[in-house]
mmCIF file of C-alpha atoms in Angstrom:
data_model
loop_
_atom_site.group_PDB
_atom_site.id
_atom_site.type_symbol
_atom_site.label_atom_id
_atom_site.label_comp_id
_atom_site.label_asym_id
_atom_site.label_seq_id
_atom_site.Cartn_x
_atom_site.Cartn_y
_atom_site.Cartn_z
ATOM 1 C CA GLN C 1 0.000 0.000 0.000
ATOM 2 C CA VAL C 2 1.018 3.594 -0.470
ATOM 3 C CA GLN C 3 2.864 4.965 2.518
ATOM 4 C CA VAL C 4 5.433 7.520 3.548
ATOM 5 C CA VAL C 5 7.482 6.872 6.667
ATOM 6 C CA GLN C 6 9.415 9.645 8.359
ATOM 7 C CA SER C 7 12.496 9.665 10.557
ATOM 8 C CA GLY C 8 12.240 9.971 14.321
ATOM 9 C CA ALA C 9 11.940 12.877 16.705
ATOM 10 C CA GLU C 10 14.768 15.403 17.009
ATOM 11 C CA VAL C 11 15.911 17.796 19.711
ATOM 12 C CA LYS C 12 18.071 20.696 18.550
ATOM 13 C CA ASN C 13 19.725 23.733 20.056
ATOM 14 C CA PRO C 14 18.806 27.211 18.830
ATOM 15 C CA GLY C 15 20.846 28.140 15.775
ATOM 16 C CA ALA C 16 21.334 24.545 14.671
ATOM 17 C CA SER C 17 19.925 22.786 11.610
ATOM 18 C CA VAL C 18 17.701 19.719 11.368
ATOM 19 C CA LYS C 19 17.299 17.255 8.509
ATOM 20 C CA VAL C 20 14.187 15.068 8.383
ATOM 21 C CA SER C 21 13.810 12.155 5.978
ATOM 22 C CA CYS C 22 10.742 10.603 4.399
ATOM 23 C CA LYS C 23 10.795 7.210 2.664
ATOM 24 C CA ALA C 24 8.040 6.449 0.168
ATOM 25 C CA SER C 25 6.797 3.030 -0.890
ATOM 26 C CA GLY C 26 3.936 1.343 -2.696
ATOM 27 C CA TYR C 27 3.909 3.605 -5.766
ATOM 28 C CA THR C 28 6.142 5.090 -8.469
ATOM 29 C CA PHE C 29 8.180 7.610 -6.496
ATOM 30 C CA THR C 30 9.069 9.834 -9.442
ATOM 31 C CA SER C 31 5.454 10.336 -10.516
ATOM 32 C CA TYR C 32 4.442 12.580 -7.631
ATOM 33 C CA ILE C 33 5.182 15.794 -5.803
ATOM 34 C CA MET C 34 6.268 15.587 -2.176
ATOM 35 C CA HIS C 35 5.289 18.402 0.186
ATOM 36 C CA TRP C 36 6.512 19.388 3.614
ATOM 37 C CA VAL C 37 3.931 20.822 6.013
ATOM 38 C CA ARG C 38 4.468 21.714 9.655
ATOM 39 C CA GLN C 39 2.186 22.197 12.647
ATOM 40 C CA ALA C 40 3.294 23.996 15.784
ATOM 41 C CA PRO C 41 1.620 22.867 19.039
ATOM 42 C CA GLY C 42 -2.066 23.800 18.928
ATOM 43 C CA GLN C 43 -1.582 25.726 15.698
ATOM 44 C CA ARG C 44 -2.708 25.463 12.081
ATOM 45 C CA LEU C 45 -1.040 23.554 9.296
ATOM 46 C CA GLU C 46 1.657 25.546 7.495
ATOM 47 C CA TRP C 47 2.983 24.696 4.045
ATOM 48 C CA MET C 48 6.767 24.877 3.704
ATOM 49 C CA GLY C 49 7.543 23.713 0.197
ATOM 50 C CA TRP C 50 7.542 20.868 -2.284
ATOM 51 C CA ILE C 51 9.798 18.899 -4.569
ATOM 52 C CA ASN C 52 8.892 17.260 -7.852
ATOM 53 C CA ALA C 53 10.280 13.803 -7.188
ATOM 54 C CA GLY C 54 10.678 13.200 -10.907
ATOM 55 C CA ASN C 55 12.778 16.173 -12.016
ATOM 56 C CA GLY C 56 13.920 17.527 -8.657
ATOM 57 C CA ASN C 57 12.381 20.988 -9.128
ATOM 58 C CA THR C 58 11.534 22.693 -5.851
ATOM 59 C CA LYS C 59 9.176 25.459 -4.693
ATOM 60 C CA TYR C 60 9.370 27.061 -1.256
ATOM 61 C CA SER C 61 7.036 29.195 0.803
ATOM 62 C CA PRO C 62 8.274 32.804 0.911
ATOM 63 C CA LYS C 63 8.284 32.470 4.710
ATOM 64 C CA PHE C 64 10.932 29.746 4.625
ATOM 65 C CA GLN C 65 12.836 30.709 1.473
ATOM 66 C CA GLY C 66 16.546 30.762 2.238
ATOM 67 C CA ARG C 67 16.201 28.641 5.348
ATOM 68 C CA VAL C 68 14.694 25.405 3.998
ATOM 69 C CA THR C 69 16.128 22.951 1.494
ATOM 70 C CA ILE C 70 14.194 19.985 0.111
ATOM 71 C CA THR C 71 16.068 17.264 -1.760
ATOM 72 C CA ARG C 72 15.390 13.731 -2.928
ATOM 73 C CA ASP C 73 17.241 10.480 -3.595
ATOM 74 C CA THR C 74 15.396 8.590 -6.304
ATOM 75 C CA SER C 75 17.437 5.420 -5.757
ATOM 76 C CA ALA C 76 16.142 5.273 -2.195
ATOM 77 C CA SER C 77 12.655 6.739 -2.842
ATOM 78 C CA THR C 78 13.426 9.198 -0.077
ATOM 79 C CA VAL C 79 12.871 12.911 0.345
ATOM 80 C CA TYR C 80 14.727 15.154 2.793
ATOM 81 C CA MET C 81 13.858 18.479 4.393
ATOM 82 C CA GLU C 82 16.585 20.536 6.037
ATOM 83 C CA LEU C 83 15.721 23.623 8.071
ATOM 84 C CA SER C 84 18.503 25.895 9.295
ATOM 85 C CA SER C 85 18.936 28.658 11.893
ATOM 86 C CA LEU C 86 16.410 27.052 14.202
ATOM 87 C CA THR C 87 14.592 29.034 16.894
ATOM 88 C CA SER C 88 12.035 28.015 19.485
ATOM 89 C CA GLU C 89 9.321 29.038 17.017
ATOM 90 C CA ASP C 90 10.375 26.131 14.801
ATOM 91 C CA THR C 91 9.263 23.618 17.438
ATOM 92 C CA ALA C 92 6.572 21.688 15.582
ATOM 93 C CA VAL C 93 5.510 18.403 14.045
ATOM 94 C CA TYR C 94 6.823 18.225 10.485
ATOM 95 C CA TYR C 95 4.848 16.186 7.946
ATOM 96 C CA CYS C 96 5.953 14.796 4.617
ATOM 97 C CA THR C 97 3.107 14.248 2.165
ATOM 98 C CA ARG C 98 2.593 12.811 -1.296
ATOM 99 C CA GLY C 99 0.343 14.497 -3.781
ATOM 100 C CA SER C 100 -0.099 16.914 -6.619
ATOM 101 C CA ALA C 101 0.717 20.604 -6.672
ATOM 102 C CA SER C 102 -2.560 21.409 -4.943
ATOM 103 C CA TYR C 103 -3.317 18.592 -2.499
ATOM 104 C CA SER C 104 -1.778 15.832 -0.400
ATOM 105 C CA ASP C 105 -3.343 12.383 -0.520
ATOM 106 C CA CYS C 106 -0.933 10.482 1.705
ATOM 107 C CA TRP C 107 0.669 11.861 4.867
ATOM 108 C CA GLY C 108 3.596 10.602 6.886
ATOM 109 C CA GLN C 109 3.234 9.979 10.598
ATOM 110 C CA GLY C 110 4.929 13.271 11.465
ATOM 111 C CA THR C 111 8.288 14.093 13.045
ATOM 112 C CA LEU C 112 8.439 16.188 16.205
ATOM 113 C CA VAL C 113 11.273 18.690 16.131
ATOM 114 C CA THR C 114 11.931 20.394 19.457
ATOM 115 C CA VAL C 115 14.207 23.440 19.604
ATOM 116 C CA SER C 116 15.434 24.093 23.099
ATOM 117 C CA SER C 117 18.614 25.067 24.863
ATOM 118 C CA GLN G 1 1.286 34.630 2.538
ATOM 119 C CA SER G 2 -2.153 35.031 4.167
ATOM 120 C CA ALA G 3 -3.988 32.110 5.687
ATOM 121 C CA LEU G 4 -7.514 31.237 4.640
ATOM 122 C CA THR G 5 -10.252 32.136 7.146
ATOM 123 C CA GLN G 6 -12.312 29.424 8.848
ATOM 124 C CA PRO G 7 -14.666 29.609 11.835
ATOM 125 C CA PRO G 8 -12.890 28.231 14.915
ATOM 126 C CA SER G 9 -15.709 25.879 15.798
ATOM 127 C CA ALA G 10 -18.823 24.178 14.459
ATOM 128 C CA SER G 11 -21.196 21.649 15.934
ATOM 129 C CA GLY G 12 -24.177 19.461 15.217
ATOM 130 C CA SER G 13 -26.114 16.515 16.591
ATOM 131 C CA PRO G 14 -25.816 12.992 15.226
ATOM 132 C CA GLY G 15 -27.681 12.658 11.942
ATOM 133 C CA GLN G 16 -27.688 16.396 11.263
ATOM 134 C CA SER G 17 -25.733 18.274 8.601
ATOM 135 C CA VAL G 18 -23.090 20.905 9.248
ATOM 136 C CA THR G 19 -21.271 23.201 6.826
ATOM 137 C CA ILE G 20 -17.820 24.680 7.414
ATOM 138 C CA SER G 21 -16.788 27.727 5.420
ATOM 139 C CA CYS G 22 -13.352 28.764 4.183
ATOM 140 C CA THR G 23 -12.851 32.296 2.903
ATOM 141 C CA GLY G 24 -9.947 33.372 0.738
ATOM 142 C CA THR G 25 -9.088 35.973 -1.856
ATOM 143 C CA SER G 26 -8.736 36.429 -5.601
ATOM 144 C CA SER G 27 -5.172 35.101 -5.252
ATOM 145 C CA ASP G 28 -6.256 31.679 -4.042
ATOM 146 C CA ILE G 29 -9.806 30.311 -3.766
ATOM 147 C CA THR G 30 -11.382 32.639 -6.325
ATOM 148 C CA GLY G 31 -8.673 32.110 -8.867
ATOM 149 C CA TYR G 32 -8.310 28.339 -8.837
ATOM 150 C CA ASN G 33 -10.489 25.242 -8.532
ATOM 151 C CA TYR G 34 -7.869 23.675 -6.292
ATOM 152 C CA VAL G 35 -9.471 23.704 -2.848
ATOM 153 C CA SER G 36 -8.913 20.701 -0.613
ATOM 154 C CA TRP G 37 -10.143 19.710 2.847
ATOM 155 C CA TYR G 38 -8.392 17.662 5.521
ATOM 156 C CA GLN G 39 -9.670 15.918 8.647
ATOM 157 C CA GLN G 40 -7.363 15.655 11.647
ATOM 158 C CA HIS G 41 -8.096 13.682 14.801
ATOM 159 C CA PRO G 42 -6.090 14.544 17.939
ATOM 160 C CA GLY G 43 -2.529 13.324 17.758
ATOM 161 C CA LYS G 44 -2.957 11.999 14.217
ATOM 162 C CA ALA G 45 -1.808 13.081 10.783
ATOM 163 C CA PRO G 46 -4.347 14.889 8.592
ATOM 164 C CA LYS G 47 -6.396 12.894 6.084
ATOM 165 C CA LEU G 48 -7.516 14.153 2.681
ATOM 166 C CA MET G 49 -11.321 14.333 2.503
ATOM 167 C CA ILE G 50 -11.983 16.542 -0.563
ATOM 168 C CA TYR G 51 -9.745 17.754 -3.379
ATOM 169 C CA GLU G 52 -10.237 20.051 -6.391
ATOM 170 C CA VAL G 53 -13.256 21.638 -4.668
ATOM 171 C CA ARG G 54 -15.622 18.667 -4.768
ATOM 172 C CA LYS G 55 -13.817 15.418 -5.564
ATOM 173 C CA ARG G 56 -13.683 12.641 -2.942
ATOM 174 C CA PRO G 57 -10.740 10.257 -2.669
ATOM 175 C CA SER G 58 -11.525 6.573 -2.670
ATOM 176 C CA GLY G 59 -12.768 5.470 0.739
ATOM 177 C CA VAL G 60 -14.146 8.823 1.883
ATOM 178 C CA PRO G 61 -17.898 8.520 2.621
ATOM 179 C CA ASP G 62 -20.254 10.437 0.348
ATOM 180 C CA ARG G 63 -21.554 12.179 3.481
ATOM 181 C CA PHE G 64 -18.666 14.566 2.860
ATOM 182 C CA SER G 65 -19.108 17.071 0.052
ATOM 183 C CA GLY G 66 -17.379 20.229 -1.104
ATOM 184 C CA SER G 67 -18.381 23.331 -3.027
ATOM 185 C CA LYS G 68 -17.149 26.812 -3.902
ATOM 186 C CA SER G 69 -18.715 30.168 -4.654
ATOM 187 C CA GLY G 70 -16.560 33.174 -5.371
ATOM 188 C CA ASN G 71 -13.933 33.510 -2.657
ATOM 189 C CA THR G 72 -15.584 31.031 -0.265
ATOM 190 C CA ALA G 73 -15.308 27.253 -0.240
ATOM 191 C CA SER G 74 -17.469 25.006 1.922
ATOM 192 C CA LEU G 75 -17.328 21.522 3.357
ATOM 193 C CA THR G 76 -20.646 19.891 4.238
ATOM 194 C CA VAL G 77 -20.857 16.833 6.453
ATOM 195 C CA SER G 78 -24.256 15.153 6.254
ATOM 196 C CA GLY G 79 -25.611 12.520 8.611
ATOM 197 C CA LEU G 80 -23.143 13.462 11.336
ATOM 198 C CA GLN G 81 -21.533 10.577 13.176
ATOM 199 C CA ALA G 82 -19.497 10.547 16.362
ATOM 200 C CA GLU G 83 -16.311 9.702 14.459
ATOM 201 C CA ASP G 84 -16.653 12.921 12.421
ATOM 202 C CA GLU G 85 -15.614 14.901 15.501
ATOM 203 C CA ALA G 86 -12.215 16.301 14.525
ATOM 204 C CA ASP G 87 -10.398 19.384 13.284
ATOM 205 C CA TYR G 88 -10.980 20.284 9.639
ATOM 206 C CA TYR G 89 -8.566 22.359 7.554
ATOM 207 C CA CYS G 90 -9.132 23.856 4.142
ATOM 208 C CA SER G 91 -6.320 24.498 1.702
ATOM 209 C CA SER G 92 -5.981 26.206 -1.651
ATOM 210 C CA TYR G 93 -3.425 26.526 -4.388
ATOM 211 C CA ALA G 94 -2.328 30.158 -4.440
ATOM 212 C CA GLY G 95 -0.347 30.586 -7.619
ATOM 213 C CA SER G 96 3.313 30.595 -8.491
ATOM 214 C CA ASN G 97 4.411 32.892 -5.655
ATOM 215 C CA ASN G 98 2.642 31.482 -2.631
ATOM 216 C CA PHE G 99 1.766 28.021 -3.924
ATOM 217 C CA VAL G 100 -0.262 26.484 -1.063
ATOM 218 C CA VAL G 101 -2.137 28.136 1.814
ATOM 219 C CA PHE G 102 -4.097 26.587 4.681
ATOM 220 C CA GLY G 103 -6.985 27.792 6.782
ATOM 221 C CA GLY G 104 -6.789 28.164 10.540
ATOM 222 C CA GLY G 105 -8.835 25.031 11.159
ATOM 223 C CA THR G 106 -12.355 24.374 12.472
ATOM 224 C CA LYS G 107 -13.047 22.112 15.432
ATOM 225 C CA LEU G 108 -16.176 20.093 14.672
ATOM 226 C CA THR G 109 -18.036 18.839 17.729
ATOM 227 C CA VAL G 110 -20.726 16.166 17.487
ATOM 228 C CA LEU G 111 -23.121 16.927 20.332
#
């Protein structure tokens, strides 16, 4: 079945970077777009960016432009999201999702990233 | 990048219908037929319920329906059931600069 499985929880110091992975299975990896969406505690969903898993093209939210990098490894059917210059406001659950440019039809289980000194 | 506007809460009794609104602008909802809706139970990942305004993914009950008029999209849940109690988020494609925007979420309570 179609699924995306994310890496485990992370605890980072302010100013550090975090890299979260997302392994896809059950479908043709290169045929879909992969999004990253985050949700701070008790807050709304927030779109961060996407990567076209086929050609590697990326699009980022203006809010995160310059601080987020999304990459993929087609041989491993895996997508990565790296967020730099972390602050406490980046404490959130980060989701990887499969979909089209406008929707996500399969979500990972989420990765909690905690930024604390 | 402005968020879409949803009411913070909605409620209904079992068997009733409830509609949740999602208001955007000419840059997102008005301009594209790419509105989607997600259901999120506490501690769980969101689940796609409606995409491209009114399409239902396989496995989503037909009690869930979507529509759009102007700058406002709506999700209607008919025949409310206890398991429908959850947070619901709308989302819209917002063009080549902002790409994807979400609403603030609506907590649906089944009385």
